[in-house]
Amino acid sequence: MKAHIVTLPGDGVGPEVTAAAVAVLKAVAAHYEHDFSFDEQLIGGIAIDATGEALPAASLGACQAADAVLLGAVGGPKWSDPNAPVRPEQGLLALRAALGVYANLRPLQVHPSLANLSPLKNDRLKHVDVLFVRELTGGAYFGAKTRTADTATDECKYTVAEIERVVRRAFELARERRQHLTSVDKANVLETSRLWRSTVQRLAADYPDVTVEHQLVDSMAMLLLTRPNRYDVVVTENLFGDILTDEAAALAGSLGLLPSASLGDGKTGLYEPIHGSAPDIAGQGIANPIGAVLSVALLLRHSLGLDAEAIAVEAAVEKVLRHGPRSRDIGGNAGTEEVRDAVLAAIEEHADSAAAFFCGARACG
Ligand code: NAD
Ligand code: IPM
Ligand code: MN
């Protein structure tokens, strides 16, 4: 198939992990005979330096015309002055809003061979398979902001329509998984959470096959550490989802492992690892590219409908996590490129064995 993919490497380790992810996409194109075209654009701090804007119009236009967008990370100390007129993160928020990608899927699995890296006891990490669905274009991130010399406000606003569309997406995903949905809110305190909870309760009638539970976010933060294997799909608002998924990454062993897919009703999906620009390790060639590579698998599955190819990428990552090489954050000493090359080799092997199986079954060549 033909697909046009815009890449936004961004700042810090963003370009390092994005380069690995693009190499994986190119390998998939070569092995499965697809025609992927790539267009690299500016976002974040690097865009501010070049144009004064965190999301230049040319970048946004290119993203809107693409089949999918692959992003690295934005931000860093250079642009973090609290008084700066424009911040890299604004570019990412503007992109999410412009693409209308309101549902941010963040899958969490704990690979058995990495369980010893988690601060939790191994037995708590068996069978952990959670899909977080984070609302991505509303809440405090996008409400009105005010600031005077001694006061600041961030409005947190949700409409029923905004809650409905992301919750329906979560119900549908739960249907395809283990039919269990946990909705996380702070309905004992926040009015937005009470609207959230009553909306979930009303929609539940449309999904009688899915069991729904409600959990307050503070206790959820604790439960995620004490019984993580109890959860299937977890849906929550923007800020809670941001925080809970970084916490969840600690169960997997490293923030560098988790991918994400941001989807809306439009055609273009946005794919990015959940980690940031990791300024403490940027430029050293040691960032873990697995979160970015698994984001490629999500891109293949959700934007291009290429399931077999997505599975091949996930199987390749599985193999590399099992046998190495591993980057430093997960207990090895390999650099980003060494991990990338191992993933590429595993994809090649997977594609060859699939071809051999296919030919064997058909008795061809
Ligand atoms: P971070 O995610 O950048 O880093 C947190 C810790 O995780 C660091 O110790 C880092 O070295 C480690 N880490 C992250 N990714 C890794 C990887 N791939 N391999 C190995 N280790 C990895 O969070 P932070 O330090 O709080 O934020 C730094 C900057 O990134 C900030 O400007 C923040 O706004 C931005 N940020 C951007 C995104 C994004 O673009 N989507 C996401 C989160 C944070
Ligand atoms: C993420 C990041 C972003 C967020 C920042 C960089 C705006 O932390 O993608 O998780 O808070 O959504
Ligand atoms: Mn985050």
Short mmCIF file of N, CA and C in Angstrom, two decimals, residues 13 49 124 128 144 168 183 218 254 278 295 300 334-335:
data_model
loop_
_atom_site.label_atom_id
_atom_site.label_comp_id
_atom_site.label_asym_id
_atom_site.label_seq_id
_atom_site.Cartn_x
_atom_site.Cartn_y
_atom_site.Cartn_z
N VAL A 13 16.07 13.62 23.01
CA VAL A 13 16.21 12.29 22.42
C VAL A 13 15.19 12.04 21.30
N ASP A 49 13.39 27.85 17.68
CA ASP A 49 14.69 28.42 17.29
C ASP A 49 14.71 28.82 15.82
N ARG A 124 3.41 -9.56 41.49
CA ARG A 124 2.36 -8.57 41.21
C ARG A 124 2.32 -8.20 39.73
N VAL A 128 0.07 -8.53 33.53
CA VAL A 128 -0.33 -7.12 33.46
C VAL A 128 -0.52 -6.74 31.99
N ALA A 144 -9.16 28.05 29.79
CA ALA A 144 -8.62 29.41 29.85
C ALA A 144 -7.60 29.52 30.98
N ARG A 168 -16.92 6.37 24.70
CA ARG A 168 -17.41 5.37 23.74
C ARG A 168 -16.25 4.60 23.12
N SER A 183 -13.28 3.46 34.93
CA SER A 183 -13.29 4.90 34.67
C SER A 183 -12.73 5.61 35.90
N ASP A 218 -6.99 9.18 43.20
CA ASP A 218 -5.95 9.03 44.23
C ASP A 218 -5.77 7.56 44.61
N SER A 254 10.66 0.83 32.42
CA SER A 254 11.24 2.11 31.97
C SER A 254 10.20 2.92 31.21
N ALA A 278 13.91 13.73 27.49
CA ALA A 278 14.98 13.14 28.31
C ALA A 278 16.29 13.93 28.24
N SER A 295 5.38 2.47 18.91
CA SER A 295 4.43 3.45 18.35
C SER A 295 4.26 3.22 16.85
N LEU A 300 0.97 1.34 12.24
CA LEU A 300 0.65 0.36 11.19
C LEU A 300 -0.75 -0.20 11.40
N ALA A 334 23.62 -1.31 25.69
CA ALA A 334 23.57 -1.04 24.25
C ALA A 334 23.10 0.38 23.99
N GLY A 335 23.58 0.92 22.87
CA GLY A 335 23.12 2.24 22.43
C GLY A 335 21.84 2.11 21.62
#
